[in-house]
XYZ file of C-alpha atoms in Angstrom:
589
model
C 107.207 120.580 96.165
C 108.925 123.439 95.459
C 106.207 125.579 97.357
C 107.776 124.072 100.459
C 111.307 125.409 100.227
C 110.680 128.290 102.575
C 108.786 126.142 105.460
C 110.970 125.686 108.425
C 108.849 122.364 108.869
C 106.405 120.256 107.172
C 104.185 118.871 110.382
C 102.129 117.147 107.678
C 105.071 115.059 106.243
C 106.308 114.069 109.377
C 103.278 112.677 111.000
C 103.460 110.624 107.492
C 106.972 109.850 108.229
C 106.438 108.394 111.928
C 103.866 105.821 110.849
C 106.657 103.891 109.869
C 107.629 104.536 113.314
C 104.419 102.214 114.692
C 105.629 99.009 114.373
C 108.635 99.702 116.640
C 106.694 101.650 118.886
C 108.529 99.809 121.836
C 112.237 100.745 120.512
C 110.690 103.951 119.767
C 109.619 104.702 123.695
C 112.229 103.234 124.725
C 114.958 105.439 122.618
C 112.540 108.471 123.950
C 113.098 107.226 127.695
C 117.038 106.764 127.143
C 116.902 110.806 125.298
C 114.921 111.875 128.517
C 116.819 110.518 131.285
C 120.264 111.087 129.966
C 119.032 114.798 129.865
C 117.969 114.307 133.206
C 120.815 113.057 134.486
C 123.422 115.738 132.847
C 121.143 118.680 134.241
C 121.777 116.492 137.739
C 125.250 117.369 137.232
C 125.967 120.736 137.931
C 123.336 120.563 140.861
C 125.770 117.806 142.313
C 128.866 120.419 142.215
C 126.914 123.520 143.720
C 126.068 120.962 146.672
C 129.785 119.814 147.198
C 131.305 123.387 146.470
C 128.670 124.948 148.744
C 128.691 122.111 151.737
C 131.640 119.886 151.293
C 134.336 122.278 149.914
C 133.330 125.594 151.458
C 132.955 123.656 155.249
C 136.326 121.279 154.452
C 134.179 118.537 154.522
C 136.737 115.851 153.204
C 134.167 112.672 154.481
C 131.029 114.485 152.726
C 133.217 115.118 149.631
C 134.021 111.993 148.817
C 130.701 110.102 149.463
C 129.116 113.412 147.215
C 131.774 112.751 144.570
C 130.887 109.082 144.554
C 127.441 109.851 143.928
C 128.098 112.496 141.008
C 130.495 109.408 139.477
C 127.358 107.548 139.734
C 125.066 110.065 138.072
C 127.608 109.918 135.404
C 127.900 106.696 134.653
C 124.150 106.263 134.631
C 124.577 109.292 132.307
C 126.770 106.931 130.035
C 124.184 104.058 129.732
C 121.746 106.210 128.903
C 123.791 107.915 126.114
C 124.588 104.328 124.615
C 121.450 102.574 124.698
C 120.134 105.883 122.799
C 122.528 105.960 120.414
C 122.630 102.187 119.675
C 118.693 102.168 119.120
C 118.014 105.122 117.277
C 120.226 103.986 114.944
C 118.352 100.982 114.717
C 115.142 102.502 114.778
C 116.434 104.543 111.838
C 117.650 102.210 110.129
C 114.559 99.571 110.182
C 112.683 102.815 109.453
C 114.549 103.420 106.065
C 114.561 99.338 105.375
C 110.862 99.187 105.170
C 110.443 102.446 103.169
C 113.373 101.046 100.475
C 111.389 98.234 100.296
C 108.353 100.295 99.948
C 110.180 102.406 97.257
C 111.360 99.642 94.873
C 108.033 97.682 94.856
C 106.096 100.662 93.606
C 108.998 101.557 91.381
C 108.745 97.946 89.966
C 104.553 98.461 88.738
C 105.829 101.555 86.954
C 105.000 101.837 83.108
C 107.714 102.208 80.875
C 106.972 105.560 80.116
C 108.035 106.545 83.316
C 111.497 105.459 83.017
C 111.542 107.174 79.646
C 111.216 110.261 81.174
C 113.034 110.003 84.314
C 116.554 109.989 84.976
C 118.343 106.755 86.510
C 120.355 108.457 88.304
C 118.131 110.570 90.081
C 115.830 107.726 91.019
C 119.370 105.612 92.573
C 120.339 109.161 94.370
C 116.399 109.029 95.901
C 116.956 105.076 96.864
C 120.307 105.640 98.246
C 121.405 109.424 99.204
C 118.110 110.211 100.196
C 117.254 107.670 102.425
C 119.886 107.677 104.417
C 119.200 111.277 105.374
C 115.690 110.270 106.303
C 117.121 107.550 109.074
C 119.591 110.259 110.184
C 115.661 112.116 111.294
C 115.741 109.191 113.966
C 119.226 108.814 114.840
C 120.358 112.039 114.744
C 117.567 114.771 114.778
C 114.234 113.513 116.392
C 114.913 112.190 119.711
C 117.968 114.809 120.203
C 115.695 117.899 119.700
C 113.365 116.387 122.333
C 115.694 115.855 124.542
C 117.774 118.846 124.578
C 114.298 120.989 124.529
C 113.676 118.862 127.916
C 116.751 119.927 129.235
C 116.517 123.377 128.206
C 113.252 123.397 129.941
C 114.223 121.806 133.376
C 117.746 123.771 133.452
C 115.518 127.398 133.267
C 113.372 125.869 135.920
C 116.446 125.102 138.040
C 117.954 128.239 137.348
C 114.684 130.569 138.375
C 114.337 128.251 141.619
C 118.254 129.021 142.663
C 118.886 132.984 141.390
C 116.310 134.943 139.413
C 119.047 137.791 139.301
C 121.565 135.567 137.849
C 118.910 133.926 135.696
C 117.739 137.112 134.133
C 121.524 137.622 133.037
C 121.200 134.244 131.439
C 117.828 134.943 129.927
C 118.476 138.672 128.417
C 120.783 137.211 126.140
C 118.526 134.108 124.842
C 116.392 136.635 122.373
C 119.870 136.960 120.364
C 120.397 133.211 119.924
C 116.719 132.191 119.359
C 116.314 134.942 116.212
C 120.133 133.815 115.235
C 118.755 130.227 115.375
C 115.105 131.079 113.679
C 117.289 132.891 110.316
C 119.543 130.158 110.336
C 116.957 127.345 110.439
C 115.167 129.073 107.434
C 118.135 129.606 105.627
C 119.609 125.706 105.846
C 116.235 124.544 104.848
C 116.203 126.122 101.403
C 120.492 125.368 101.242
C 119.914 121.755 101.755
C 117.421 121.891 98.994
C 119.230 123.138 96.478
C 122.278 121.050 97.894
C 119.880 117.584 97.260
C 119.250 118.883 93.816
C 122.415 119.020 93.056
C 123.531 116.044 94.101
C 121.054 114.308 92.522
C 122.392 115.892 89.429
C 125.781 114.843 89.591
C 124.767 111.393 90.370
C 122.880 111.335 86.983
C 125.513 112.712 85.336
C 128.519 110.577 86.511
C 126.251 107.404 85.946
C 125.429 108.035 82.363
C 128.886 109.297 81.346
C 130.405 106.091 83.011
C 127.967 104.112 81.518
C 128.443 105.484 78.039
C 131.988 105.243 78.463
C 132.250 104.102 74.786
C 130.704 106.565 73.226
C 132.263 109.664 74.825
C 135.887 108.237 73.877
C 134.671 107.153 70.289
C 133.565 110.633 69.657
C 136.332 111.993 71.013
C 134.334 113.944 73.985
C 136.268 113.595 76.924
C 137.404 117.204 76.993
C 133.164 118.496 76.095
C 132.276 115.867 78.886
C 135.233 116.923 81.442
C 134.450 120.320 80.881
C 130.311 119.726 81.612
C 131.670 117.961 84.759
C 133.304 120.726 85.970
C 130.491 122.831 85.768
C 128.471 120.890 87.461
C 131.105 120.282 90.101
C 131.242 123.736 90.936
C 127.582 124.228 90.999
C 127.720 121.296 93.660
C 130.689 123.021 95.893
C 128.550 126.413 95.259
C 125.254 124.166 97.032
C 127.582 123.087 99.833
C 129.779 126.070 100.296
C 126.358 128.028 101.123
C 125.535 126.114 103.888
C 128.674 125.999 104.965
C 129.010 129.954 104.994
C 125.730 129.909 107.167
C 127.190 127.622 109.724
C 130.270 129.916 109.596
C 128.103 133.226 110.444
C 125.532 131.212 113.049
C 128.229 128.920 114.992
C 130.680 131.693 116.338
C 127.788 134.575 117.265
C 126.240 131.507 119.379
C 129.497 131.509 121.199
C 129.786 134.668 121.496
C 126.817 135.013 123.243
C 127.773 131.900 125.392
C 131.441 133.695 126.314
C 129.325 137.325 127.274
C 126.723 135.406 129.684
C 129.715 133.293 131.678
C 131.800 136.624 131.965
C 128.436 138.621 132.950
C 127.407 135.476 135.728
C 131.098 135.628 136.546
C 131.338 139.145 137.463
C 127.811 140.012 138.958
C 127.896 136.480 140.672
C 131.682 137.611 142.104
C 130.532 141.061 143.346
C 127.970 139.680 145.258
C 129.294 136.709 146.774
C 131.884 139.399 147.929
C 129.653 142.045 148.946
C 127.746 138.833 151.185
C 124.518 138.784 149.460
C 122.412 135.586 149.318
C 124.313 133.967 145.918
C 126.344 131.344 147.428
C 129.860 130.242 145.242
C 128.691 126.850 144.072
C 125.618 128.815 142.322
C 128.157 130.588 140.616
C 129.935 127.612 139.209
C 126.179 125.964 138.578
C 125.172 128.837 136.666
C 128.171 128.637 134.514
C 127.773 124.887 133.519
C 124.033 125.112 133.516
C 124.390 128.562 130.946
C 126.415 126.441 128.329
C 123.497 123.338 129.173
C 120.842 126.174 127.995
C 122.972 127.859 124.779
C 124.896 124.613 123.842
C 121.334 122.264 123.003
C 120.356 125.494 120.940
C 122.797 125.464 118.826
C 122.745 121.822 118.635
C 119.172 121.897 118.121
C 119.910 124.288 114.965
C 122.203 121.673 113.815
C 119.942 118.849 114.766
C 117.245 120.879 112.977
C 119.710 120.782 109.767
C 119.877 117.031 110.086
C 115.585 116.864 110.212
C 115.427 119.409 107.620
C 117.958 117.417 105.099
C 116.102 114.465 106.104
C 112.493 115.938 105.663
C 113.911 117.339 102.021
C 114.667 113.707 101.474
C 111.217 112.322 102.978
C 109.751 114.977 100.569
C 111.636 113.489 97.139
C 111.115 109.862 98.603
C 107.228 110.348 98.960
C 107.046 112.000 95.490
C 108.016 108.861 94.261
C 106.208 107.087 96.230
C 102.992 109.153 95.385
C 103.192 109.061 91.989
C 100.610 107.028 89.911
C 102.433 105.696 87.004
C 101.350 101.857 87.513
C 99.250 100.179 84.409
C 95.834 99.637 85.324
C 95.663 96.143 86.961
C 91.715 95.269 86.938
C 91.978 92.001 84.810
C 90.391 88.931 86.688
C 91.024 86.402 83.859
C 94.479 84.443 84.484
C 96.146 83.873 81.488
C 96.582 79.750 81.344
C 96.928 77.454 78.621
C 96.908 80.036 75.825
C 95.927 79.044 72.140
C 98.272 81.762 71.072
C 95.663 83.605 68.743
C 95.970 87.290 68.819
C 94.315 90.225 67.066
C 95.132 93.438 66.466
C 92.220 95.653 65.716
C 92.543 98.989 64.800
C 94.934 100.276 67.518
C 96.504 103.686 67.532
C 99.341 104.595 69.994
C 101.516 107.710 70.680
C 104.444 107.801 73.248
C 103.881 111.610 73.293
C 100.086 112.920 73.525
C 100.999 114.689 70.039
C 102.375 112.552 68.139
C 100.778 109.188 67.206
C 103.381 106.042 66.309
C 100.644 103.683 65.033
C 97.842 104.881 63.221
C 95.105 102.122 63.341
C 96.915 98.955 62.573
C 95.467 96.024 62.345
C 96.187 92.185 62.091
C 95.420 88.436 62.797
C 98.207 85.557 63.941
C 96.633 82.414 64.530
C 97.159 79.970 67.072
C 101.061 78.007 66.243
C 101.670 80.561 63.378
C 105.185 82.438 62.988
C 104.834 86.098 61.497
C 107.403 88.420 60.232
C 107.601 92.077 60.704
C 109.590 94.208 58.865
C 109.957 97.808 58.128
C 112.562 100.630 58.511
C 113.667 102.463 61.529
C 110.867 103.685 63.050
C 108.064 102.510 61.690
C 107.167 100.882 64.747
C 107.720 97.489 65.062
C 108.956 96.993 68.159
C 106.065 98.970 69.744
C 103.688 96.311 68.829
C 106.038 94.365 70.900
C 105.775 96.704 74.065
C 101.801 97.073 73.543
C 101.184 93.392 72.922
C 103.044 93.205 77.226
C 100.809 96.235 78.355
C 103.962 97.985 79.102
C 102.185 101.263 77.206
C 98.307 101.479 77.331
C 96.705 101.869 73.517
C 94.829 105.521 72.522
C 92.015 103.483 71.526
C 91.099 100.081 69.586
C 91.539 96.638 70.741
C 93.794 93.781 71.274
C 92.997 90.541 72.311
C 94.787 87.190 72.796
C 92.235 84.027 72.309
C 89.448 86.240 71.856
C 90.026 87.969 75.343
C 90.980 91.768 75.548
C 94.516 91.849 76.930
C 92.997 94.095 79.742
C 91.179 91.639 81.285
C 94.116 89.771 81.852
C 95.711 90.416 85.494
C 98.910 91.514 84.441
C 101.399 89.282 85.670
C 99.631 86.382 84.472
C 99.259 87.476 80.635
C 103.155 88.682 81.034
C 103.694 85.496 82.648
C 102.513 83.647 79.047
C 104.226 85.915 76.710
C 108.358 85.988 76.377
C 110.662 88.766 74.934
C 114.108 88.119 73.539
C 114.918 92.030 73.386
C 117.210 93.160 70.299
C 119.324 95.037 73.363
C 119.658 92.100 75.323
C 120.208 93.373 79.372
C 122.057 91.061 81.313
C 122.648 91.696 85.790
C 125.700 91.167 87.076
C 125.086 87.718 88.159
C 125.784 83.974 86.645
C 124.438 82.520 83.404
C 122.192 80.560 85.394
C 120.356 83.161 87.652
C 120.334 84.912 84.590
C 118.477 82.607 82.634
C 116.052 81.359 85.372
C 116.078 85.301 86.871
C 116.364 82.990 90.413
C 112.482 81.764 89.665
C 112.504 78.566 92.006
C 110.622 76.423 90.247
C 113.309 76.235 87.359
C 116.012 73.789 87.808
C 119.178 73.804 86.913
C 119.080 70.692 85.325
C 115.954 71.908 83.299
C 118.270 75.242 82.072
C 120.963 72.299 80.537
C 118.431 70.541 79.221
C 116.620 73.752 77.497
C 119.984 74.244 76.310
C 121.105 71.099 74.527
C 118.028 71.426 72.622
C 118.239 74.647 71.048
C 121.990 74.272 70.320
C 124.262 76.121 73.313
C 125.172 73.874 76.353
C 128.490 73.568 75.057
C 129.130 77.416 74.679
C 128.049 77.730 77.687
C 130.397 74.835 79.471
C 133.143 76.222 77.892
C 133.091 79.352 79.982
C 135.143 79.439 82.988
C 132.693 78.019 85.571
C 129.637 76.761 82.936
C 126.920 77.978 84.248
C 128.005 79.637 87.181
C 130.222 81.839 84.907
C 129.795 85.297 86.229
C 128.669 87.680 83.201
C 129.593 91.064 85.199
C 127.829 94.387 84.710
C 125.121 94.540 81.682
C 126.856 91.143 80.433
C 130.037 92.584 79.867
C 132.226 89.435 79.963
C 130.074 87.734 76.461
C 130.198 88.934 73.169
C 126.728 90.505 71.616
C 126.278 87.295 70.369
C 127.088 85.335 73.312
C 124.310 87.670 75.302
C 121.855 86.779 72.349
C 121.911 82.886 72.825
C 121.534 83.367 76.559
C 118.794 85.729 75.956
C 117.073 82.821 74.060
C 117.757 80.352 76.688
C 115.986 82.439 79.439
C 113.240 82.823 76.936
C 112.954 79.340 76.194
C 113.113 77.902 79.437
C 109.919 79.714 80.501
C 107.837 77.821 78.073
C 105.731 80.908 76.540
C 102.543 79.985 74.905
C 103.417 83.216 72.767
C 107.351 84.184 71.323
C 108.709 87.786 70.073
C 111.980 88.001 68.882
C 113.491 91.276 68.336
C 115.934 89.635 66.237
C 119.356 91.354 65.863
C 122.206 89.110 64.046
C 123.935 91.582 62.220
C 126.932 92.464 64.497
C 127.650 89.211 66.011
C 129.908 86.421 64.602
C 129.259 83.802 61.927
C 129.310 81.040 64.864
C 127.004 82.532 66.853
C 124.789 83.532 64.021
C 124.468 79.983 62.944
C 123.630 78.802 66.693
C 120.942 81.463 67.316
C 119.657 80.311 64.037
C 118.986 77.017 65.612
C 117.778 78.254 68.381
C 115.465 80.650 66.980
C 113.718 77.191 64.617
C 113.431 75.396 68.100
C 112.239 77.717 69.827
C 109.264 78.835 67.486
C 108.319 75.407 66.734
C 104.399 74.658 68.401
C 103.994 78.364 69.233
C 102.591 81.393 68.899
C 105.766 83.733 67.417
C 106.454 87.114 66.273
C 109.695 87.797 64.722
C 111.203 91.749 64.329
C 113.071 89.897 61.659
C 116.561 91.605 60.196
C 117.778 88.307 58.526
C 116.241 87.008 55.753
C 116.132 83.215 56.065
C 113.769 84.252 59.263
C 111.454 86.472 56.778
C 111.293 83.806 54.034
C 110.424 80.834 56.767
C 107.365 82.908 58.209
C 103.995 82.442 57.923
C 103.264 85.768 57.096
C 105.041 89.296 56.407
C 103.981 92.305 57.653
C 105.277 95.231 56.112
C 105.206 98.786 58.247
C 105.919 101.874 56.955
C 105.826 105.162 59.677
C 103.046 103.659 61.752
C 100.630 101.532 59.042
C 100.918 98.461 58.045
C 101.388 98.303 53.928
C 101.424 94.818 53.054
C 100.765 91.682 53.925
C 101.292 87.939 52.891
C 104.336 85.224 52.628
C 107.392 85.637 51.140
C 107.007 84.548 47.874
C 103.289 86.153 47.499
C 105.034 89.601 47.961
C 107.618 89.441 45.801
C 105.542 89.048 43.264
C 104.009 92.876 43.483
C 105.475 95.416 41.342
C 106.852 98.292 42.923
C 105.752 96.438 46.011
C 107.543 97.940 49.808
C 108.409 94.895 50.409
C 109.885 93.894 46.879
C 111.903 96.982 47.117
C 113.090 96.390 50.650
C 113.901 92.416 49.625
C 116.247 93.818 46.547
C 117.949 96.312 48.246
C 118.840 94.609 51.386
C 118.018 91.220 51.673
C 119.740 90.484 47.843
C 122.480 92.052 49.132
C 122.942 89.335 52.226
C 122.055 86.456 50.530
C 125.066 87.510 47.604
C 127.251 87.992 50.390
C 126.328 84.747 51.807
């Protein structure tokens, strides 16, 4: 959108933006009415105190003053209620706005593909869910209703002022030119500020969130000084953002009251000389003209600061709908619902790339029948685990085929066929929640006495009852509170208590303990037993218990078969791969 910097105001995005606005279209009216009359009612003021100077105070009408001064105390207080029943509802209004847009926001974030998140920053995408749209319900609150209203007032005041002097009101008017071109340069100039200041927070947001988040890393590797140093760079490209805006508020704010200062000394001397000299401007349209001249200049330089506030906010509506407008989603067409699954799945000839250019899997292909466990294994990279994310549609193929039970995975509505399948990750992401919401993910229809069940079978209720609290034991941020093998076992528990018809285990045993090791072990025979599995395997009693091995090598599959058939190929991958690592742990064992 960067095409839009420039434009003062994007009428296209904010008819977009007030659709929102229809379902409170009576809170909406009504926070218009409240903006309208208060305007009303403060223009009423200085009309009130040309009346009492002119008639009450001028004739020493002490009886006539105080029933006029009663009524301007009225006009005020009315003034008052107006002024709070606006500003309590267009907060509201703003606020239910931005509610239903959030909402909006996450849902379509949730249908994104993976590949979406692998090329967008986290923090960006929190700043746009966050930052940004609070800036959007500060258009209601704050910018909206204001500039109507003090346009409105603007509008009646000149009226008012043409009706009572047209000398004085040309004094008025020859110096609005000055503000309204002060007011056009500094609109234009905030808009592209604020942009660049939105940028940059986003920027810092991503940064701070990553560096705190690889906390670990930076002091391992000794960067704190690199990563303090990138910090302050960005910092200061941040205060640069703000300072800018700030510097244009600095040049716009006092030559707007300038101008104000030059028109009440101009009203005050003409006005004087020709009350004196006895021409037809009476005192109290002096002391109107004053109020009413700061009524006219004061809502336009409001209105350029209101204008900031739309402007940030329409800068935010603009990253929001970006978002929001971006088609990202995996194609959702299936119409078969993925129940009772054999568990028979075929690979046939599928080639995938995560990058247009460069392919990961080149045409692999394999069968896993119904109730059969199979092994992959392979180095780094040879892609294993993205059979894992193909096989869950979170990446569409290039081309080829695979089905499950004869069916291509496409014609399966998504959640259904995700519904069926269950992942126990090798990173194992845990929320910031108990072990039980984290193992039932707060589905309803799993009990908790069905979680302590699923977990005396496979081996871990009492790991998990001797945490502080059981199963209400609160893991903290990413599961910070277990151990990596601790995370693992739950991780297997959440998996198991869904009841998959088809199992992948990204199996990762090497850094944890030898307790936990021998527990997810256990849990891994249970949970395999009847059903379809796949096993990333790193351990070898997992390798030698499969079905069958697949062996990958940068993308292909090289061999195939059960343990013992491919150990007995010379020079075979997997011979090679069996002697120099898997020997190894079983000596060490």
């Amino acid at each position: 959108m960067s095409s839009n910097k420039g434009k003062a105001f994007d009428l296209n995005l904010f008819r977009r933006l007030l659709k929102h606005a229809r379902q409170y279209r009576l809170v909406f009216y009504g926070v218009a009415l409240a903006a309208i009359l208060g305007s009303l009612f403060a223009v009423a003021r200085p009309m009130l105190l040309k009346i009492t100077v002119d008639d009450y105070i001028t004739n020493r009408d002490a009886h006539g003053l105080l029933t006029f001064s009663l009524i301007m105390v009225g006009v005020l207080l009315a003034g008052v209620i107006c002024q709070l029943g606006f500003i309590y509802y267009a907060n509201w209004l703003g606020q239910s706005i931005i509610r239903d847009i959030r909402v909006e926001l996450f849902r379509h974030m949730l249908r994104f593909r993976m590949k979406y998140f692998d090329n967008s920053s986290i923090g960006v995408l929190v700043t746009r869910a966050v930052n940004d749209m609070q800036r959007i319900g500060e258009i209601f609150s704050q910018g909206l209703f204001m500039i109507v209203s003090d346009l409105l007032q603007m509008v009646v005041v000149a009226i008012i002022m043409l009706a009572t002097s047209w000398k004085l009101s040309l004094i008025v008017f020859s110096i609005l030119p000055l503000i309204l071109y002060a007011t056009r340069l500094f609109q234009k100039a905030m808009k592209v500020a604020f942009t660049e200041v939105r940028a940059q927070v986003a920027y810092l947001n991503s940064f701070v969130q990553e560096r705190i988040s690889g906390m670990k890393i930076v002091q391992l590797f000794t960067r704190e000084e690199t990563e303090y140093r990138k910090f302050t760079e960005i910092n200061e490209k941040h205060k640069k953002a703000w300072l800018k805006t700030v510097w244009y508020n600095s040049i716009f704010f006092p030559v707007a009251e300038l101008a104000t200062s030059i028109t009440i000394g101009l009203i005050v001397w003409y006005g004087g000389v020709r009350t004196i000299a006895g021409d037809d401007i009476e005192l109290g349209s002096i002391f109107m003209f004053i109020e009413m001249s700061q009524m006219l200049f004061r809502p336009l330089r409001q209105i350029a600061d209101k204008f900031n506030t739309l402007q940030m906010g329409m800068v935010a509506a603009n990253r929001v709908y970006d978002i929001l407008d971006t088609r990202s989603t995996i194609e959702d067409k299936g119409t078969v619902t993925a129940e009772n699954i054999r568990g028979d799945i075929s690979f046939k000839e599928v080639r995938f790339g995560y990058l247009p250019d460069e392919e990961v899997l080149h045409g692999i292909s394999f069968e896993v029948s119904a109730g059969q466990t199979i092994a992959i294994v392979g180095a780094t990279g040879a892609g294993k685990s993205t059979i894992v994310n193909l096989l869950n549609r979170f990446y569409e193929i290039n081309s080829g085929n695979i089905t499950i039970d004869n069916t291509n995975i496409r014609d399966f509505s998504l959640d259904s066929l995700r519904g069926r399948i269950a992942v126990v990750l090798q990173d194992v992401f845990l929320f910031a929640d108990t072990i039980l919401n984290n193992i039932t993910l707060k589905n309803p229809e799993i009990t908790e006495q069905q979680v302590e069940e699923a977990a005396r079978q496979i081996g871990i209720h009492d790991f998990i009852k001797s945490l502080p609290g059981g199963y209400r034991f609160n893991v903290k941020e990413r599961g910070s509170m277990l151990s990596g093998g601790q995370r693992q076992l739950i991780a297997f528990l959440r998996a198991y208590v869904s009841n998959p018809d088809i199992l992948v285990l990204d199996e990762a045993t090497s850094s944890v303990d030898s307790h936990s090791e021998q527990l997810i072990q256990n849990a891994t025979e249970k949970i395999t037993q009847g059903r379809t599995s796949i096993i990333i395997a790193h351990r070898l009693a997992t390798v030698k218990k499969a079905d069958t091995i697949i062996v990958m090598d940068s993308g292909r599959i090289v061999e195939t078969g059960t343990h013992s058939e491919l150990l007995t190929r010379e020079n075979g991958y997997y011979r090679n791969l069996y002697e120099v690592q898997f020997m190894a742990e079983e000596k060490a064992s």
